[in-house]
Amino acid sequence: MSEQFTRRINGLKAPAGEGLFARIRRGIEKEGLRVDAFGRIAATAHPHALGSKLTHPYITTDYSESLLEYITPVFSRPADALEFLADLHRYSYQKLGDELIWPASMPARLDGNDSVPIADYGSSNVGTMKRVYRHGLDVRYGRIMQSIAGIHYNFSLPDEMWRYLQEIDGQQAVSPQAFRSRSWFELIRNFRRHSWVLMYLFGASPGLDRSFLEGRDAGLDAHGERTLLSPCAATLRMSDLGYQNRVQSQLRICFNSLENYIGTLRHAIVTPWPGYERIGVEVDGRWRQLNANMLQIENEYYSDIRPKRVACHDETPTQAMEARGVEYIEVRCLDLDPRKPLGIDETQIHFLDTFLVWCLLSSSPWIPDDECDRLDDNRARVVRQGRDPALRLESEEGTTLLSDRLRELFDSLEPVAELMDSGLETSSHCDALEALRPLIDDPELTPAGQMYREMKASGSDFVDWSLARANEHARWFRETEMDPARRALLDEMVETSHQQQRDTEAADDVDFATFLSRYFEHARRMKVSETA
């Protein structure tokens, strides 16, 4: 263990014992396709009874009209976040009729690119921009890739944590905002070094329906009538079959500092790309994409983790961070676990929190280009071969068995879990480590391993197996009680959100081209930090 790690662990023992880590804040964003009773992606519009997907704070859609997205508020207790998420599902099932929420990350049965309907957010300039952006994703990457679902985990630390760390490190001369942002990027760099751990432990996409590949050869094994399975993959969702962008692979977005991150991201947003220029932007009065640059907007950049800050109404995400620093991080590499009604549970959350705090407290030098390439290679190996007991990962010292690397990491996580539990009445973080430790030596205990074994044993196709889980979850959501106050809140939000959308549409005073021009002109401006 590094000297920094030991110093920080020891320095945090007293505040941890007083409940410091009980004040961690987290929010969950969970996607799920609406499907019909046969496991086909729904062609129906987003239910009006769920509210406006443009303005509802908790129930919206991601890329597709069929891809529900649930967003919880921020909670300090994992159980509260999960219960709110469960109530969003319960409420939806009161409005979905015979439709189901698909429980897996890889999509239900598709019928070509056009079977994935692009979300429609109404006639306002803001809504039109969201739709044109999605059209741009279609012409750049296709709609099928955008039908994949996952979980995004938003994680932030109590303000006191940063004050303690700054004092422990002897960095009082640095502005609190600068110290906090620098520390977040230390966490992010360690996350990038070890994100393969989450993909191994929680990857849950070892197979897919043939319709996803549209006849392409992906080197997978045929299974059943319509399924392609991998005997070793942890998460095909995170492989080159899932979220991929060959143009973005050339961006070299840098996570060594906030300034480098913003600078490289902005470069991509203003740099034209010849292939996208050939597509055109507005052609014969129809918008094909927002612009012809490497990225249309910041959100187009795919990454396993993002630094974030809540933006004001006139800010882009990077402008918000430029002005006030990093506020929280968003973990984006988590598959839905189809065996769990919510796709995630408390054990996973406690492990995530322990892992993220470990990433923060551990030494985190900058990542040079050669290490960046090695990390990408390790990640690619785990997503496609993670359940191979002989898999080895690269490091500066040579190659090491994945299981040995995992064992070493779990050992280093133990003092963090003990620290975090010291101020609680439970041993939830240590318990999470112990619950997941058997997965180190037995890949078949991982979610991907269990899914693979169950499909092979039953002979079930991926769609049939997933559809059975969807029906089980639907019954559970329909039969369990919803918090009455939350039901009343969501009822009220339905009409409120529709009225907010109408107000937004009525407030537009320029055409879309003018609105978009003003948006990008404003987005190019640098924001001055609010602290000296």
Short mmCIF file of C-alpha atoms in Angstrom, two decimals:
data_model
loop_
_atom_site.label_atom_id
_atom_site.label_comp_id
_atom_site.label_asym_id
_atom_site.label_seq_id
_atom_site.Cartn_x
_atom_site.Cartn_y
_atom_site.Cartn_z
CA MET A 1 0.00 0.00 0.00
CA SER A 2 1.24 3.48 -0.82
CA GLU A 3 2.24 5.99 1.82
CA GLN A 4 -0.57 8.28 0.64
CA PHE A 5 -3.15 5.50 1.00
CA THR A 6 -2.05 4.65 4.55
CA ARG A 7 -1.91 8.30 5.58
CA ARG A 8 -5.40 8.99 4.28
CA ILE A 9 -6.90 5.86 5.84
CA ASN A 10 -5.41 6.76 9.23
CA GLY A 11 -6.40 10.41 8.93
CA LEU A 12 -10.02 9.54 8.19
CA LYS A 13 -10.55 7.05 11.01
CA ALA A 14 -11.92 9.57 13.49
CA PRO A 15 -14.43 11.27 11.12
CA ALA A 16 -15.40 7.87 9.69
CA GLY A 17 -16.28 6.72 13.19
CA GLU A 18 -18.58 9.73 13.47
CA GLY A 19 -20.54 8.69 10.39
CA LEU A 20 -18.71 10.51 7.59
CA PHE A 21 -19.35 7.80 5.01
CA ALA A 22 -23.01 7.52 5.94
CA ARG A 23 -23.35 10.87 4.17
CA ILE A 24 -22.22 9.59 0.76
CA ARG A 25 -24.82 10.61 -1.83
CA ARG A 26 -25.86 8.50 -4.77
CA GLY A 27 -28.45 8.49 -7.50
CA ILE A 28 -29.37 5.78 -9.99
CA GLU A 29 -30.31 6.11 -13.65
CA LYS A 30 -31.75 2.92 -15.08
CA GLU A 31 -32.76 2.24 -18.68
CA GLY A 32 -35.16 -0.45 -19.87
CA LEU A 33 -36.84 -1.13 -23.19
CA ARG A 34 -40.60 -1.42 -23.37
CA VAL A 35 -41.47 -4.68 -25.11
CA ASP A 36 -44.62 -6.54 -26.09
CA ALA A 37 -45.71 -9.91 -24.73
CA PHE A 38 -43.56 -11.71 -27.32
CA GLY A 39 -40.32 -9.93 -26.47
CA ARG A 40 -40.36 -7.55 -29.42
CA ILE A 41 -39.40 -3.91 -28.98
CA ALA A 42 -42.54 -1.82 -28.53
CA ALA A 43 -43.58 0.41 -31.42
CA THR A 44 -46.00 2.43 -29.28
CA ALA A 45 -45.48 5.99 -28.11
CA HIS A 46 -44.21 6.76 -24.63
CA PRO A 47 -47.35 6.48 -22.46
CA HIS A 48 -48.98 9.88 -21.96
CA ALA A 49 -50.01 8.69 -18.49
CA LEU A 50 -46.35 8.65 -17.42
CA GLY A 51 -45.95 12.37 -18.08
CA SER A 52 -43.83 14.37 -20.52
CA LYS A 53 -40.49 12.75 -21.23
CA LEU A 54 -39.09 16.21 -21.98
CA THR A 55 -39.76 17.68 -18.54
CA HIS A 56 -40.47 14.84 -16.08
CA PRO A 57 -37.58 14.68 -13.58
CA TYR A 58 -37.85 10.94 -12.87
CA ILE A 59 -39.44 9.17 -15.85
CA THR A 60 -38.12 9.93 -19.32
CA THR A 61 -36.61 8.13 -22.31
CA ASP A 62 -33.07 7.78 -23.54
CA TYR A 63 -32.38 7.39 -27.26
CA SER A 64 -35.53 5.59 -28.29
CA GLU A 65 -39.21 6.25 -27.75
CA SER A 66 -39.26 2.68 -26.40
CA LEU A 67 -36.26 3.05 -24.06
CA LEU A 68 -37.59 4.09 -20.66
CA GLU A 69 -35.14 5.85 -18.36
CA TYR A 70 -35.72 6.16 -14.64
CA ILE A 71 -33.81 8.78 -12.65
CA THR A 72 -33.87 8.72 -8.87
CA PRO A 73 -33.21 11.73 -6.66
CA VAL A 74 -29.99 11.73 -4.63
CA PHE A 75 -30.09 9.62 -1.45
CA SER A 76 -27.67 8.91 1.40
CA ARG A 77 -29.13 5.46 2.11
CA PRO A 78 -28.81 2.90 -0.72
CA ALA A 79 -32.10 1.30 0.34
CA ASP A 80 -33.92 4.60 -0.19
CA ALA A 81 -32.55 4.98 -3.73
CA LEU A 82 -33.56 1.42 -4.58
CA GLU A 83 -37.04 1.81 -3.12
CA PHE A 84 -37.64 5.01 -5.10
CA LEU A 85 -36.48 3.17 -8.24
CA ALA A 86 -38.82 0.30 -7.42
CA ASP A 87 -41.75 2.69 -7.04
CA LEU A 88 -41.01 4.20 -10.46
CA HIS A 89 -41.36 0.69 -11.89
CA ARG A 90 -44.52 0.02 -9.89
CA TYR A 91 -46.06 3.27 -11.10
CA SER A 92 -45.14 2.52 -14.71
CA TYR A 93 -46.70 -0.92 -14.60
CA GLN A 94 -50.00 0.72 -13.67
CA LYS A 95 -49.87 2.52 -17.04
CA LEU A 96 -48.17 0.05 -19.42
CA GLY A 97 -51.07 -2.28 -20.13
CA ASP A 98 -49.71 -5.56 -21.53
CA GLU A 99 -46.23 -4.18 -22.17
CA LEU A 100 -43.22 -5.24 -20.13
CA ILE A 101 -39.93 -3.63 -19.14
CA TRP A 102 -37.05 -5.58 -20.64
CA PRO A 103 -34.67 -6.73 -17.86
CA ALA A 104 -31.48 -7.21 -19.90
CA SER A 105 -28.89 -4.81 -21.28
CA MET A 106 -28.81 -6.35 -24.76
CA PRO A 107 -32.09 -5.56 -26.52
CA ALA A 108 -35.21 -7.52 -27.19
CA ARG A 109 -36.08 -8.86 -30.63
CA LEU A 110 -35.53 -6.23 -33.33
CA ASP A 111 -36.59 -5.99 -36.95
CA GLY A 112 -33.86 -3.89 -38.48
CA ASN A 113 -32.65 -0.36 -37.81
CA ASP A 114 -36.04 1.30 -38.28
CA SER A 115 -37.68 -0.90 -35.65
CA VAL A 116 -35.97 1.25 -33.00
CA PRO A 117 -38.12 4.43 -32.92
CA ILE A 118 -36.33 7.69 -32.17
CA ALA A 119 -37.74 9.55 -29.17
CA ASP A 120 -39.98 12.53 -29.93
CA TYR A 121 -39.82 15.40 -27.42
CA GLY A 122 -42.37 17.74 -28.94
CA SER A 123 -42.17 20.90 -31.03
CA SER A 124 -40.11 23.21 -28.79
CA ASN A 125 -36.61 24.16 -29.86
CA VAL A 126 -35.21 22.24 -26.89
CA GLY A 127 -37.26 19.17 -27.80
CA THR A 128 -36.31 19.49 -31.48
CA MET A 129 -32.63 19.66 -30.55
CA LYS A 130 -32.91 16.45 -28.55
CA ARG A 131 -34.58 14.71 -31.48
CA VAL A 132 -32.12 16.00 -34.11
CA TYR A 133 -29.24 14.91 -31.88
CA ARG A 134 -30.71 11.40 -31.87
CA HIS A 135 -31.09 11.51 -35.67
CA GLY A 136 -27.40 12.36 -35.73
CA LEU A 137 -26.62 9.28 -33.64
CA ASP A 138 -28.66 7.24 -36.12
CA VAL A 139 -26.78 8.41 -39.22
CA ARG A 140 -23.44 8.08 -37.43
CA TYR A 141 -23.78 4.76 -35.63
CA GLY A 142 -27.21 3.33 -36.37
CA ARG A 143 -30.19 2.98 -34.06
CA ILE A 144 -29.59 -0.62 -33.03
CA MET A 145 -26.56 0.27 -30.91
CA GLN A 146 -28.72 2.86 -29.15
CA SER A 147 -31.21 0.19 -28.05
CA ILE A 148 -28.75 -1.18 -25.49
CA ALA A 149 -29.64 -0.45 -21.85
CA GLY A 150 -27.61 -0.09 -18.69
CA ILE A 151 -27.33 1.53 -15.28
CA HIS A 152 -25.56 4.82 -14.56
CA TYR A 153 -24.47 5.29 -10.97
CA ASN A 154 -24.01 8.85 -9.73
CA PHE A 155 -21.71 9.17 -6.73
CA SER A 156 -20.69 12.15 -4.59
CA LEU A 157 -19.00 12.64 -1.24
CA PRO A 158 -19.92 14.88 1.70
CA ASP A 159 -18.31 18.32 1.76
CA GLU A 160 -16.49 17.50 5.01
CA MET A 161 -14.63 14.68 3.23
CA TRP A 162 -12.79 17.14 1.03
CA ARG A 163 -11.84 19.35 3.97
CA TYR A 164 -10.42 16.38 5.85
CA LEU A 165 -8.47 15.15 2.82
CA GLN A 166 -7.07 18.60 2.09
CA GLU A 167 -5.82 18.86 5.67
CA ILE A 168 -4.44 15.29 5.69
CA ASP A 169 -2.53 16.01 2.47
CA GLY A 170 -1.25 19.37 3.70
CA GLN A 171 -2.83 21.15 0.73
CA GLN A 172 -4.47 24.06 2.55
CA ALA A 173 -2.78 26.55 0.19
CA VAL A 174 -4.77 25.13 -2.75
CA SER A 175 -8.27 26.48 -3.33
CA PRO A 176 -10.95 24.02 -2.14
CA GLN A 177 -12.48 23.91 -5.63
CA ALA A 178 -9.16 23.11 -7.29
CA PHE A 179 -8.32 20.45 -4.69
CA ARG A 180 -11.69 18.80 -5.08
CA SER A 181 -11.54 18.69 -8.89
CA ARG A 182 -7.96 17.40 -8.82
CA SER A 183 -8.98 14.68 -6.37
CA TRP A 184 -11.95 13.63 -8.49
CA PHE A 185 -9.60 13.15 -11.44
CA GLU A 186 -7.32 11.06 -9.25
CA LEU A 187 -10.34 8.84 -8.59
CA ILE A 188 -11.18 8.76 -12.30
CA ARG A 189 -7.66 7.72 -13.31
CA ASN A 190 -7.68 4.83 -10.83
CA PHE A 191 -11.16 3.91 -12.01
CA ARG A 192 -9.89 3.71 -15.58
CA ARG A 193 -7.04 1.48 -14.42
CA HIS A 194 -9.46 -0.90 -12.71
CA SER A 195 -12.86 -0.57 -14.41
CA TRP A 196 -12.40 -4.11 -15.72
CA VAL A 197 -13.14 -5.26 -12.15
CA LEU A 198 -16.72 -3.97 -12.38
CA MET A 199 -17.17 -5.51 -15.81
CA TYR A 200 -16.02 -8.89 -14.53
CA LEU A 201 -18.04 -8.85 -11.31
CA PHE A 202 -21.24 -7.29 -12.69
CA GLY A 203 -21.14 -7.93 -16.44
CA ALA A 204 -24.42 -9.60 -17.43
CA SER A 205 -24.50 -9.78 -21.20
CA PRO A 206 -22.88 -13.01 -22.44
CA GLY A 207 -25.37 -13.43 -25.28
CA LEU A 208 -27.78 -11.68 -27.60
CA ASP A 209 -30.54 -12.19 -30.13
CA ARG A 210 -29.37 -12.63 -33.73
CA SER A 211 -31.45 -9.62 -34.78
CA PHE A 212 -29.01 -7.32 -32.98
CA LEU A 213 -26.18 -8.15 -35.40
CA GLU A 214 -28.30 -8.12 -38.56
CA GLY A 215 -26.41 -11.06 -40.03
CA ARG A 216 -22.90 -9.92 -39.06
CA ASP A 217 -20.36 -12.52 -37.96
CA ALA A 218 -19.26 -11.79 -34.40
CA GLY A 219 -17.37 -14.96 -33.53
CA LEU A 220 -20.09 -16.10 -31.12
CA ASP A 221 -21.53 -19.59 -30.70
CA ALA A 222 -24.97 -20.41 -32.08
CA HIS A 223 -27.48 -21.43 -29.41
CA GLY A 224 -31.14 -22.32 -29.74
CA GLU A 225 -32.97 -20.93 -32.74
CA ARG A 226 -32.02 -17.25 -32.58
CA THR A 227 -29.30 -16.76 -29.94
CA LEU A 228 -25.58 -16.11 -30.10
CA LEU A 229 -23.63 -16.88 -26.91
CA SER A 230 -20.08 -16.41 -25.74
CA PRO A 231 -18.64 -19.04 -23.39
CA CYS A 232 -16.22 -16.50 -21.87
CA ALA A 233 -17.60 -12.96 -22.29
CA ALA A 234 -18.51 -10.88 -19.25
CA THR A 235 -20.29 -8.01 -20.99
CA LEU A 236 -20.90 -7.94 -24.73
CA ARG A 237 -22.64 -4.62 -24.08
CA MET A 238 -19.27 -3.02 -23.37
CA SER A 239 -17.47 -4.83 -26.20
CA ASP A 240 -16.93 -3.79 -29.80
CA LEU A 241 -20.38 -5.28 -30.50
CA GLY A 242 -22.06 -2.80 -28.17
CA TYR A 243 -21.14 0.79 -27.45
CA GLN A 244 -18.47 1.63 -29.99
CA ASN A 245 -17.34 4.62 -31.97
CA ARG A 246 -14.36 4.34 -34.27
CA VAL A 247 -14.19 8.11 -34.68
CA GLN A 248 -14.19 8.62 -30.93
CA SER A 249 -11.34 6.13 -30.55
CA GLN A 250 -9.14 8.78 -32.16
CA LEU A 251 -10.14 11.56 -29.75
CA ARG A 252 -7.74 10.69 -26.95
CA ILE A 253 -9.90 12.45 -24.37
CA CYS A 254 -7.51 13.07 -21.47
CA PHE A 255 -8.49 12.39 -17.84
CA ASN A 256 -5.28 13.65 -16.28
CA SER A 257 -6.81 16.95 -15.18
CA LEU A 258 -10.00 18.95 -15.48
CA GLU A 259 -8.32 21.43 -17.82
CA ASN A 260 -7.04 18.66 -20.12
CA TYR A 261 -10.40 16.89 -20.07
CA ILE A 262 -12.35 20.03 -21.01
CA GLY A 263 -9.79 21.04 -23.61
CA THR A 264 -9.72 17.71 -25.45
CA LEU A 265 -13.49 17.34 -25.27
CA ARG A 266 -14.07 20.83 -26.65
CA HIS A 267 -11.64 20.16 -29.46
CA ALA A 268 -13.77 17.21 -30.53
CA ILE A 269 -16.94 19.30 -30.41
CA VAL A 270 -15.59 21.98 -32.78
CA THR A 271 -13.53 19.78 -35.14
CA PRO A 272 -15.31 18.74 -38.38
CA TRP A 273 -15.13 15.11 -39.46
CA PRO A 274 -15.10 14.40 -43.23
CA GLY A 275 -17.46 11.44 -43.03
CA TYR A 276 -20.03 13.45 -41.12
CA GLU A 277 -19.63 16.40 -43.48
CA ARG A 278 -20.58 14.08 -46.35
CA ILE A 279 -23.80 13.19 -44.51
CA GLY A 280 -24.77 16.85 -44.32
CA VAL A 281 -26.45 18.77 -41.52
CA GLU A 282 -29.64 20.33 -42.87
CA VAL A 283 -30.49 18.79 -46.24
CA ASP A 284 -33.62 19.74 -48.22
CA GLY A 285 -35.13 21.29 -45.11
CA ARG A 286 -34.58 18.20 -42.94
CA TRP A 287 -32.06 18.10 -40.09
CA ARG A 288 -29.83 15.03 -40.21
CA GLN A 289 -27.56 15.99 -37.31
CA LEU A 290 -26.78 19.00 -35.14
CA ASN A 291 -23.43 19.56 -36.85
CA ALA A 292 -20.75 17.65 -38.74
CA ASN A 293 -18.13 17.68 -35.99
CA MET A 294 -16.50 14.69 -34.29
CA LEU A 295 -19.04 15.11 -31.50
CA GLN A 296 -22.36 16.91 -31.92
CA ILE A 297 -22.49 17.76 -28.21
CA GLU A 298 -20.60 16.66 -25.10
CA ASN A 299 -23.03 13.85 -24.24
CA GLU A 300 -22.12 12.00 -27.43
CA TYR A 301 -18.76 11.01 -25.95
CA TYR A 302 -18.97 7.44 -24.70
CA SER A 303 -16.90 6.63 -21.61
CA ASP A 304 -16.99 4.28 -18.64
CA ILE A 305 -16.97 7.22 -16.23
CA ARG A 306 -17.66 10.95 -16.44
CA PRO A 307 -16.93 13.90 -14.17
CA LYS A 308 -20.12 15.91 -13.68
CA ARG A 309 -21.66 19.02 -12.16
CA VAL A 310 -25.28 20.11 -12.14
CA ALA A 311 -25.46 22.84 -14.80
CA CYS A 312 -27.46 26.04 -14.68
CA HIS A 313 -30.04 26.61 -17.41
CA ASP A 314 -27.58 28.51 -19.64
CA GLU A 315 -24.57 26.21 -19.23
CA THR A 316 -23.15 23.17 -20.97
CA PRO A 317 -21.78 20.40 -18.72
CA THR A 318 -18.15 21.45 -19.28
CA GLN A 319 -18.96 25.12 -18.67
CA ALA A 320 -20.50 24.19 -15.32
CA MET A 321 -17.35 22.28 -14.31
CA GLU A 322 -15.11 25.04 -15.65
CA ALA A 323 -16.89 27.59 -13.47
CA ARG A 324 -17.43 25.61 -10.27
CA GLY A 325 -15.38 22.42 -10.52
CA VAL A 326 -16.36 18.75 -10.46
CA GLU A 327 -19.30 17.93 -8.19
CA TYR A 328 -19.78 14.18 -8.67
CA ILE A 329 -18.92 11.30 -10.97
CA GLU A 330 -21.12 9.09 -13.12
CA VAL A 331 -20.21 5.41 -13.50
CA ARG A 332 -21.49 4.22 -16.88
CA CYS A 333 -20.19 0.68 -17.40
CA LEU A 334 -22.80 -1.30 -15.44
CA ASP A 335 -24.99 -3.90 -17.12
CA LEU A 336 -28.52 -4.58 -15.97
CA ASP A 337 -28.60 -7.85 -14.05
CA PRO A 338 -31.72 -9.53 -15.52
CA ARG A 339 -32.10 -11.77 -12.47
CA LYS A 340 -32.79 -8.75 -10.24
CA PRO A 341 -36.02 -6.73 -10.57
CA LEU A 342 -34.12 -3.42 -10.46
CA GLY A 343 -31.03 -4.64 -12.30
CA ILE A 344 -28.91 -3.71 -9.26
CA ASP A 345 -29.03 -4.42 -5.52
CA GLU A 346 -27.58 -3.18 -2.23
CA THR A 347 -24.58 -5.53 -2.29
CA GLN A 348 -23.50 -4.09 -5.62
CA ILE A 349 -23.99 -0.52 -4.37
CA HIS A 350 -21.91 -1.14 -1.24
CA PHE A 351 -19.15 -2.66 -3.37
CA LEU A 352 -19.28 0.26 -5.80
CA ASP A 353 -18.98 2.76 -2.96
CA THR A 354 -16.04 0.88 -1.45
CA PHE A 355 -14.32 0.61 -4.83
CA LEU A 356 -14.82 4.31 -5.62
CA VAL A 357 -13.51 5.45 -2.23
CA TRP A 358 -10.50 3.14 -2.73
CA CYS A 359 -9.92 4.78 -6.14
CA LEU A 360 -9.93 8.17 -4.40
CA LEU A 361 -7.63 7.29 -1.50
CA SER A 362 -5.05 5.34 -3.53
CA SER A 363 -2.05 6.88 -5.25
CA SER A 364 -3.01 7.89 -8.79
CA PRO A 365 -0.23 9.13 -11.10
CA TRP A 366 -1.10 10.59 -14.49
CA ILE A 367 -1.78 8.09 -17.27
CA PRO A 368 0.74 8.30 -20.16
CA ASP A 369 -0.20 7.17 -23.66
CA ASP A 370 1.43 3.75 -23.39
CA GLU A 371 -0.45 2.97 -20.19
CA CYS A 372 -3.67 4.23 -21.76
CA ASP A 373 -3.26 1.72 -24.59
CA ARG A 374 -2.57 -1.07 -22.09
CA LEU A 375 -5.68 -0.20 -20.09
CA ASP A 376 -7.81 -0.30 -23.23
CA ASP A 377 -6.36 -3.72 -24.09
CA ASN A 378 -7.09 -5.10 -20.61
CA ARG A 379 -10.62 -3.77 -20.72
CA ALA A 380 -11.22 -5.38 -24.13
CA ARG A 381 -9.90 -8.71 -22.88
CA VAL A 382 -12.19 -8.77 -19.85
CA VAL A 383 -15.37 -7.81 -21.69
CA ARG A 384 -14.88 -10.57 -24.29
CA GLN A 385 -12.88 -13.19 -22.31
CA GLY A 386 -13.42 -12.30 -18.65
CA ARG A 387 -14.82 -15.71 -17.68
CA ASP A 388 -11.79 -17.60 -19.04
CA PRO A 389 -9.92 -18.80 -15.90
CA ALA A 390 -6.64 -18.58 -17.83
CA LEU A 391 -7.11 -14.92 -18.80
CA ARG A 392 -4.08 -12.75 -18.08
CA LEU A 393 -3.92 -8.96 -17.89
CA GLU A 394 -1.02 -6.71 -18.83
CA SER A 395 0.81 -4.46 -16.42
CA GLU A 396 4.12 -2.62 -16.33
CA GLU A 397 5.67 -5.64 -14.64
CA GLY A 398 4.32 -8.17 -17.16
CA THR A 399 1.21 -10.36 -17.34
CA THR A 400 -0.81 -11.58 -14.35
CA LEU A 401 -3.79 -13.88 -14.04
CA LEU A 402 -7.03 -11.93 -13.73
CA SER A 403 -7.90 -13.93 -10.61
CA ASP A 404 -4.60 -12.93 -8.96
CA ARG A 405 -5.23 -9.28 -9.79
CA LEU A 406 -8.73 -9.53 -8.33
CA ARG A 407 -7.48 -11.20 -5.15
CA GLU A 408 -4.89 -8.47 -4.68
CA LEU A 409 -7.51 -5.77 -5.22
CA PHE A 410 -9.99 -7.31 -2.77
CA ASP A 411 -7.26 -7.42 -0.15
CA SER A 412 -6.55 -3.72 -0.68
CA LEU A 413 -10.27 -2.92 -0.50
CA GLU A 414 -10.61 -4.46 2.96
CA PRO A 415 -9.21 -1.51 4.97
CA VAL A 416 -11.47 0.85 3.00
CA ALA A 417 -14.54 -1.29 3.71
CA GLU A 418 -13.62 -1.44 7.41
CA LEU A 419 -13.12 2.34 7.47
CA MET A 420 -16.50 2.95 5.85
CA ASP A 421 -18.29 0.53 8.18
CA SER A 422 -16.73 2.02 11.31
CA GLY A 423 -19.38 4.72 11.62
CA LEU A 424 -22.33 2.50 10.74
CA GLU A 425 -24.44 0.08 12.72
CA THR A 426 -23.87 -2.60 10.07
CA SER A 427 -20.89 -4.15 8.29
CA SER A 428 -22.45 -3.69 4.87
CA HIS A 429 -19.25 -2.78 2.99
CA CYS A 430 -17.24 -5.66 4.42
CA ASP A 431 -20.21 -7.97 3.83
CA ALA A 432 -20.33 -6.92 0.17
CA LEU A 433 -16.67 -7.85 -0.27
CA GLU A 434 -17.24 -11.25 1.30
CA ALA A 435 -20.36 -11.88 -0.78
CA LEU A 436 -18.48 -11.18 -4.00
CA ARG A 437 -15.13 -12.77 -3.11
CA PRO A 438 -16.18 -16.28 -4.30
CA LEU A 439 -16.57 -14.84 -7.82
CA ILE A 440 -12.79 -14.39 -8.00
CA ASP A 441 -12.11 -18.10 -8.41
CA ASP A 442 -15.39 -19.17 -9.98
CA PRO A 443 -16.39 -17.09 -13.03
CA GLU A 444 -19.60 -19.11 -13.34
CA LEU A 445 -20.88 -17.36 -10.20
CA THR A 446 -20.79 -13.99 -11.98
CA PRO A 447 -24.07 -12.69 -13.46
CA ALA A 448 -22.80 -13.48 -16.97
CA GLY A 449 -21.74 -16.94 -15.87
CA GLN A 450 -25.10 -17.71 -14.29
CA MET A 451 -27.00 -16.45 -17.33
CA TYR A 452 -24.84 -18.55 -19.65
CA ARG A 453 -25.27 -21.67 -17.53
CA GLU A 454 -29.05 -21.27 -17.26
CA MET A 455 -29.52 -20.73 -21.00
CA LYS A 456 -27.27 -23.66 -21.87
CA ALA A 457 -28.98 -25.96 -19.35
CA SER A 458 -32.51 -25.09 -20.47
CA GLY A 459 -31.79 -24.63 -24.15
CA SER A 460 -33.69 -21.33 -23.93
CA ASP A 461 -33.07 -18.58 -26.42
CA PHE A 462 -31.87 -15.27 -25.00
CA VAL A 463 -35.20 -13.57 -25.73
CA ASP A 464 -37.26 -16.35 -24.15
CA TRP A 465 -35.03 -16.51 -21.07
CA SER A 466 -35.13 -12.71 -20.65
CA LEU A 467 -38.88 -12.57 -21.30
CA ALA A 468 -39.45 -15.04 -18.47
CA ARG A 469 -37.46 -12.76 -16.13
CA ALA A 470 -39.46 -9.74 -17.35
CA ASN A 471 -42.74 -11.46 -16.50
CA GLU A 472 -41.43 -12.47 -13.05
CA HIS A 473 -40.38 -8.88 -12.34
CA ALA A 474 -43.67 -7.48 -13.62
CA ARG A 475 -45.62 -9.72 -11.26
CA TRP A 476 -43.44 -8.61 -8.34
CA PHE A 477 -43.88 -4.91 -9.13
CA ARG A 478 -47.63 -5.29 -9.53
CA GLU A 479 -48.05 -7.29 -6.33
CA THR A 480 -45.86 -5.22 -3.99
CA GLU A 481 -47.09 -2.05 -2.35
CA MET A 482 -46.09 1.40 -3.53
CA ASP A 483 -45.51 4.27 -1.12
CA PRO A 484 -48.83 6.22 -1.17
CA ALA A 485 -47.16 9.62 -0.88
CA ARG A 486 -44.89 8.79 -3.79
CA ARG A 487 -47.86 7.67 -5.89
CA ALA A 488 -49.54 11.00 -5.20
CA LEU A 489 -46.35 12.85 -6.13
CA LEU A 490 -46.01 10.98 -9.41
CA ASP A 491 -49.70 11.53 -10.22
CA GLU A 492 -49.18 15.25 -9.75
CA MET A 493 -46.03 15.24 -11.86
CA VAL A 494 -47.82 13.76 -14.86
CA GLU A 495 -49.93 16.85 -15.47
CA THR A 496 -47.24 19.23 -14.21
CA SER A 497 -44.71 17.85 -16.69
CA HIS A 498 -47.16 18.07 -19.61
CA GLN A 499 -47.93 21.68 -18.68
CA GLN A 500 -44.21 22.46 -18.48
CA GLN A 501 -43.74 21.07 -21.97
CA ARG A 502 -46.61 23.22 -23.29
CA ASP A 503 -45.09 26.28 -21.57
CA THR A 504 -41.70 25.54 -23.10
CA GLU A 505 -43.20 25.26 -26.58
CA ALA A 506 -45.16 28.49 -26.15
CA ALA A 507 -42.08 30.40 -24.97
CA ASP A 508 -40.04 29.87 -28.16
CA ASP A 509 -39.47 33.15 -29.97
CA VAL A 510 -36.97 32.15 -32.69
CA ASP A 511 -36.81 29.39 -35.29
CA PHE A 512 -34.77 26.25 -34.65
CA ALA A 513 -31.81 27.26 -36.84
CA THR A 514 -31.40 30.50 -34.90
CA PHE A 515 -31.81 28.69 -31.59
CA LEU A 516 -29.14 26.15 -32.53
CA SER A 517 -26.73 28.81 -33.75
CA ARG A 518 -27.09 30.69 -30.46
CA TYR A 519 -26.62 27.49 -28.49
CA PHE A 520 -23.30 26.63 -30.12
CA GLU A 521 -22.09 30.22 -29.97
CA HIS A 522 -22.76 30.21 -26.23
CA ALA A 523 -21.27 26.72 -25.78
CA ARG A 524 -17.92 27.88 -27.21
CA ARG A 525 -17.48 30.49 -24.50
CA MET A 526 -15.21 29.72 -21.59
CA LYS A 527 -16.68 30.09 -18.12
CA VAL A 528 -14.64 31.95 -15.54
CA SER A 529 -14.11 30.07 -12.29
CA GLU A 530 -16.23 31.40 -9.46
CA THR A 531 -13.35 31.01 -7.01
CA ALA A 532 -9.97 32.69 -7.09
#
